[in-house]
mmCIF file of C-alpha atoms in Angstrom:
data_model
loop_
_atom_site.group_PDB
_atom_site.id
_atom_site.type_symbol
_atom_site.label_atom_id
_atom_site.label_comp_id
_atom_site.label_asym_id
_atom_site.label_seq_id
_atom_site.Cartn_x
_atom_site.Cartn_y
_atom_site.Cartn_z
ATOM 1 C CA UNK A 1 0.000 0.000 0.000
ATOM 2 C CA UNK A 2 1.330 3.409 -0.939
ATOM 3 C CA UNK A 3 0.708 6.159 1.571
ATOM 4 C CA UNK A 4 0.189 9.556 0.042
ATOM 5 C CA UNK A 5 2.294 12.629 0.417
ATOM 6 C CA UNK A 6 0.735 15.987 0.687
ATOM 7 C CA UNK A 7 2.728 19.075 -0.201
ATOM 8 C CA UNK A 8 1.111 22.361 0.686
ATOM 9 C CA UNK A 9 2.528 25.718 -0.098
ATOM 10 C CA UNK A 10 1.395 29.224 0.425
ATOM 11 C CA UNK A 11 2.188 32.219 -1.687
ATOM 12 C CA UNK A 12 3.400 35.451 -0.212
ATOM 13 C CA UNK A 13 3.904 38.815 -1.801
ATOM 14 C CA UNK A 14 6.439 41.427 -0.803
ATOM 15 C CA UNK A 15 6.508 44.923 -2.206
ATOM 16 C CA UNK A 16 9.396 47.232 -1.496
ATOM 17 C CA UNK A 17 8.853 50.962 -1.480
ATOM 18 C CA UNK A 18 11.617 53.408 -2.323
ATOM 19 C CA UNK A 19 11.460 57.162 -2.609
ATOM 20 C CA UNK A 20 8.006 58.269 -3.763
ATOM 21 C CA UNK A 21 7.518 55.491 -6.300
ATOM 22 C CA UNK A 22 4.519 53.193 -6.217
ATOM 23 C CA UNK A 23 4.890 49.405 -6.583
ATOM 24 C CA UNK A 24 2.007 46.960 -6.239
ATOM 25 C CA UNK A 25 1.837 43.195 -6.787
ATOM 26 C CA UNK A 26 -1.338 41.132 -6.519
ATOM 27 C CA UNK A 27 -2.140 37.453 -6.708
ATOM 28 C CA UNK A 28 -5.416 37.281 -8.574
ATOM 29 C CA UNK A 29 -5.682 33.467 -8.458
ATOM 30 C CA UNK A 30 -4.039 30.538 -6.668
ATOM 31 C CA UNK A 31 -2.815 31.492 -3.193
ATOM 32 C CA UNK A 32 -2.960 28.126 -1.387
ATOM 33 C CA UNK A 33 -2.025 25.118 -3.501
ATOM 34 C CA UNK A 34 -2.060 21.482 -2.465
ATOM 35 C CA UNK A 35 -0.268 18.602 -4.231
ATOM 36 C CA UNK A 36 -1.375 15.113 -3.172
ATOM 37 C CA UNK A 37 0.620 12.085 -4.359
ATOM 38 C CA UNK A 38 -1.159 8.709 -4.286
ATOM 39 C CA UNK A 39 0.569 6.654 -6.989
ATOM 40 C CA UNK A 40 4.132 5.583 -7.771
ATOM 41 C CA UNK A 41 3.786 7.224 -11.182
ATOM 42 C CA UNK A 42 2.972 10.583 -9.543
ATOM 43 C CA UNK A 43 6.003 10.300 -7.235
ATOM 44 C CA UNK A 44 8.370 9.552 -10.128
ATOM 45 C CA UNK A 45 6.903 11.763 -12.880
ATOM 46 C CA UNK A 46 5.570 14.589 -10.744
ATOM 47 C CA UNK A 47 2.389 16.596 -10.884
ATOM 48 C CA UNK A 48 2.039 19.806 -12.910
ATOM 49 C CA UNK A 49 -0.401 22.570 -11.991
ATOM 50 C CA UNK A 50 -0.541 24.752 -15.102
ATOM 51 C CA UNK A 51 -1.612 28.372 -14.667
ATOM 52 C CA UNK A 52 -2.243 27.763 -10.977
ATOM 53 C CA UNK A 53 -1.294 31.299 -9.946
ATOM 54 C CA UNK A 54 -1.854 34.620 -11.659
ATOM 55 C CA UNK A 55 0.127 37.709 -10.662
ATOM 56 C CA UNK A 56 -0.327 41.319 -11.708
ATOM 57 C CA UNK A 57 2.178 44.160 -11.296
ATOM 58 C CA UNK A 58 1.439 47.874 -11.110
ATOM 59 C CA UNK A 59 4.327 50.288 -10.851
ATOM 60 C CA UNK A 60 5.180 53.929 -11.374
ATOM 61 C CA UNK A 61 8.892 53.046 -11.591
ATOM 62 C CA UNK A 62 11.151 50.535 -13.293
ATOM 63 C CA UNK A 63 10.879 47.247 -11.365
ATOM 64 C CA UNK A 64 12.256 43.753 -10.751
ATOM 65 C CA UNK A 65 10.226 40.651 -9.900
ATOM 66 C CA UNK A 66 11.808 37.644 -8.260
ATOM 67 C CA UNK A 67 10.764 34.472 -6.450
ATOM 68 C CA UNK A 68 12.160 32.244 -3.698
ATOM 69 C CA UNK A 69 11.093 29.785 -1.002
ATOM 70 C CA UNK A 70 10.660 30.614 2.664
ATOM 71 C CA UNK A 71 10.860 27.772 5.185
ATOM 72 C CA UNK A 72 11.932 27.193 8.795
ATOM 73 C CA UNK A 73 15.223 25.612 7.668
ATOM 74 C CA UNK A 74 16.613 27.376 4.609
ATOM 75 C CA UNK A 75 16.383 25.257 1.472
ATOM 76 C CA UNK A 76 14.215 22.491 3.022
ATOM 77 C CA UNK A 77 10.458 21.876 3.050
ATOM 78 C CA UNK A 78 8.852 22.104 6.502
ATOM 79 C CA UNK A 79 7.588 18.709 7.721
ATOM 80 C CA UNK A 80 4.173 19.165 9.362
ATOM 81 C CA UNK A 81 3.245 15.510 9.879
ATOM 82 C CA UNK A 82 4.951 12.231 8.974
ATOM 83 C CA UNK A 83 3.231 8.926 8.210
ATOM 84 C CA UNK A 84 6.336 6.776 8.583
ATOM 85 C CA UNK A 85 9.964 6.820 9.695
ATOM 86 C CA UNK A 86 11.167 5.478 6.331
ATOM 87 C CA UNK A 87 13.157 7.792 4.081
ATOM 88 C CA UNK A 88 14.526 11.216 4.872
ATOM 89 C CA UNK A 89 12.477 14.231 5.866
ATOM 90 C CA UNK A 90 15.174 16.601 4.554
ATOM 91 C CA UNK A 91 13.285 17.475 1.375
ATOM 92 C CA UNK A 92 14.973 20.207 -0.702
ATOM 93 C CA UNK A 93 12.818 23.083 -1.972
ATOM 94 C CA UNK A 94 14.315 22.417 -5.425
ATOM 95 C CA UNK A 95 11.884 19.526 -6.032
ATOM 96 C CA UNK A 96 9.333 22.271 -6.709
ATOM 97 C CA UNK A 97 9.814 23.817 -10.139
ATOM 98 C CA UNK A 98 8.166 26.959 -11.474
ATOM 99 C CA UNK A 99 7.597 28.437 -14.897
ATOM 100 C CA UNK A 100 6.406 32.011 -15.439
ATOM 101 C CA UNK A 101 4.725 33.289 -18.569
ATOM 102 C CA UNK A 102 3.211 36.571 -19.650
ATOM 103 C CA UNK A 103 1.120 37.278 -22.756
ATOM 104 C CA UNK A 104 4.041 39.261 -24.210
ATOM 105 C CA UNK A 105 6.647 36.595 -23.430
ATOM 106 C CA UNK A 106 8.539 38.950 -21.122
ATOM 107 C CA UNK A 107 9.469 36.505 -18.354
ATOM 108 C CA UNK A 108 13.130 35.568 -18.179
ATOM 109 C CA UNK A 109 12.069 32.098 -16.916
ATOM 110 C CA UNK A 110 9.922 30.524 -19.644
ATOM 111 C CA UNK A 111 11.023 26.948 -18.906
ATOM 112 C CA UNK A 112 10.614 25.124 -15.593
ATOM 113 C CA UNK A 113 13.339 26.049 -13.091
ATOM 114 C CA UNK A 114 14.054 24.696 -9.626
ATOM 115 C CA UNK A 115 12.906 26.868 -6.762
ATOM 116 C CA UNK A 116 15.653 28.160 -4.483
ATOM 117 C CA UNK A 117 15.680 29.608 -1.006
ATOM 118 C CA UNK A 118 14.606 33.249 -0.729
ATOM 119 C CA UNK A 119 18.191 34.193 0.184
ATOM 120 C CA UNK A 120 19.195 33.445 -3.446
ATOM 121 C CA UNK A 121 16.002 34.130 -5.429
ATOM 122 C CA UNK A 122 15.366 33.639 -9.143
ATOM 123 C CA UNK A 123 14.569 36.760 -11.163
ATOM 124 C CA UNK A 124 11.473 36.572 -13.378
ATOM 125 C CA UNK A 125 11.995 40.171 -14.577
ATOM 126 C CA UNK A 126 15.185 42.151 -14.091
ATOM 127 C CA UNK A 127 18.289 41.284 -12.105
ATOM 128 C CA UNK A 128 20.153 42.217 -8.952
ATOM 129 C CA UNK A 129 21.981 44.884 -11.018
ATOM 130 C CA UNK A 130 20.509 47.998 -12.582
ATOM 131 C CA UNK A 131 18.838 47.026 -15.874
ATOM 132 C CA UNK A 132 18.375 49.216 -18.931
ATOM 133 C CA UNK A 133 14.704 50.165 -19.230
ATOM 134 C CA UNK A 134 13.033 47.985 -21.835
ATOM 135 C CA UNK A 135 9.720 48.925 -23.433
ATOM 136 C CA UNK A 136 9.091 45.419 -24.830
ATOM 137 C CA UNK A 137 10.588 41.973 -25.157
ATOM 138 C CA UNK A 138 12.342 39.855 -22.559
ATOM 139 C CA UNK A 139 12.752 41.612 -19.240
ATOM 140 C CA UNK A 140 10.203 44.381 -19.906
ATOM 141 C CA UNK A 141 10.027 46.237 -16.606
ATOM 142 C CA UNK A 142 8.721 49.672 -17.527
ATOM 143 C CA UNK A 143 6.256 51.522 -15.329
ATOM 144 C CA UNK A 144 2.649 50.547 -16.024
ATOM 145 C CA UNK A 145 -0.354 48.572 -14.887
ATOM 146 C CA UNK A 146 -2.010 45.275 -15.889
ATOM 147 C CA UNK A 147 -5.071 46.957 -17.440
ATOM 148 C CA UNK A 148 -3.037 49.021 -19.926
ATOM 149 C CA UNK A 149 0.055 46.784 -20.138
ATOM 150 C CA UNK A 150 -1.351 43.243 -20.008
ATOM 151 C CA UNK A 151 1.488 41.861 -22.145
ATOM 152 C CA UNK A 152 4.173 42.872 -19.642
ATOM 153 C CA UNK A 153 2.443 43.278 -16.262
ATOM 154 C CA UNK A 154 0.454 40.018 -15.983
ATOM 155 C CA UNK A 155 1.997 36.609 -15.249
ATOM 156 C CA UNK A 156 0.779 33.029 -14.974
ATOM 157 C CA UNK A 157 2.796 30.665 -12.844
ATOM 158 C CA UNK A 158 2.944 26.908 -13.494
ATOM 159 C CA UNK A 159 4.218 24.521 -10.808
ATOM 160 C CA UNK A 160 5.761 21.077 -11.149
ATOM 161 C CA UNK A 161 6.475 18.976 -8.078
ATOM 162 C CA UNK A 162 8.481 15.739 -8.419
ATOM 163 C CA UNK A 163 9.325 14.229 -5.010
ATOM 164 C CA UNK A 164 10.472 10.728 -6.090
ATOM 165 C CA UNK A 165 10.395 7.897 -3.540
ATOM 166 C CA UNK A 166 13.292 8.650 -1.156
ATOM 167 C CA UNK A 167 11.494 10.979 1.235
ATOM 168 C CA UNK A 168 9.473 10.283 4.369
ATOM 169 C CA UNK A 169 5.748 10.112 3.552
ATOM 170 C CA UNK A 170 3.893 12.953 5.212
ATOM 171 C CA UNK A 171 2.587 16.492 4.964
ATOM 172 C CA UNK A 172 5.128 19.153 4.010
ATOM 173 C CA UNK A 173 4.760 22.877 3.465
ATOM 174 C CA UNK A 174 6.668 25.896 2.209
ATOM 175 C CA UNK A 175 5.889 29.469 1.287
ATOM 176 C CA UNK A 176 6.691 30.739 -2.186
ATOM 177 C CA UNK A 177 7.574 34.438 -1.957
ATOM 178 C CA UNK A 178 7.196 36.707 -4.996
ATOM 179 C CA UNK A 179 8.991 40.007 -4.441
ATOM 180 C CA UNK A 180 8.476 43.190 -6.437
ATOM 181 C CA UNK A 181 11.190 45.793 -5.970
ATOM 182 C CA UNK A 182 12.161 49.025 -7.638
ATOM 183 C CA UNK A 183 15.052 48.476 -10.014
ATOM 184 C CA UNK A 184 17.652 50.739 -8.444
#
């Protein structure tokens, strides 16, 4: 008998304010997601939740958008409840993969990438350095809002979770943090 795993994660948004600029990020769909694994095939091949989260960005300044995981122990899923002592409960956050897309194809991460701890986040738009302002194309981070700039200020996030069989069956959680910051 295969006991199921349940992976739960919550989404969090952080907006940084600098000077008199306005930055706003909203999750319009998909804040609490739950992956339940009941078959060997699901453990080995993973489960994909396509378009599970939608994010909009409104900004009066050039901006960066990045994502990372927040857990009690950096880089590891939080174990809430175990069903067995078999396997290891040190589950890396990297078993969760994300893919971000926008109608204008502006995300820098159009293929699935492994989630990392929030201390070393992955940039969806922009970088840790100052970026040249781009009005269109990859990395578009100009001021605007999702109503007037839907191609560059609206994102859908897909998730893929592939735990494989080596981990302790149980309920795990993590928080995925999307951060919007002024590109300084």
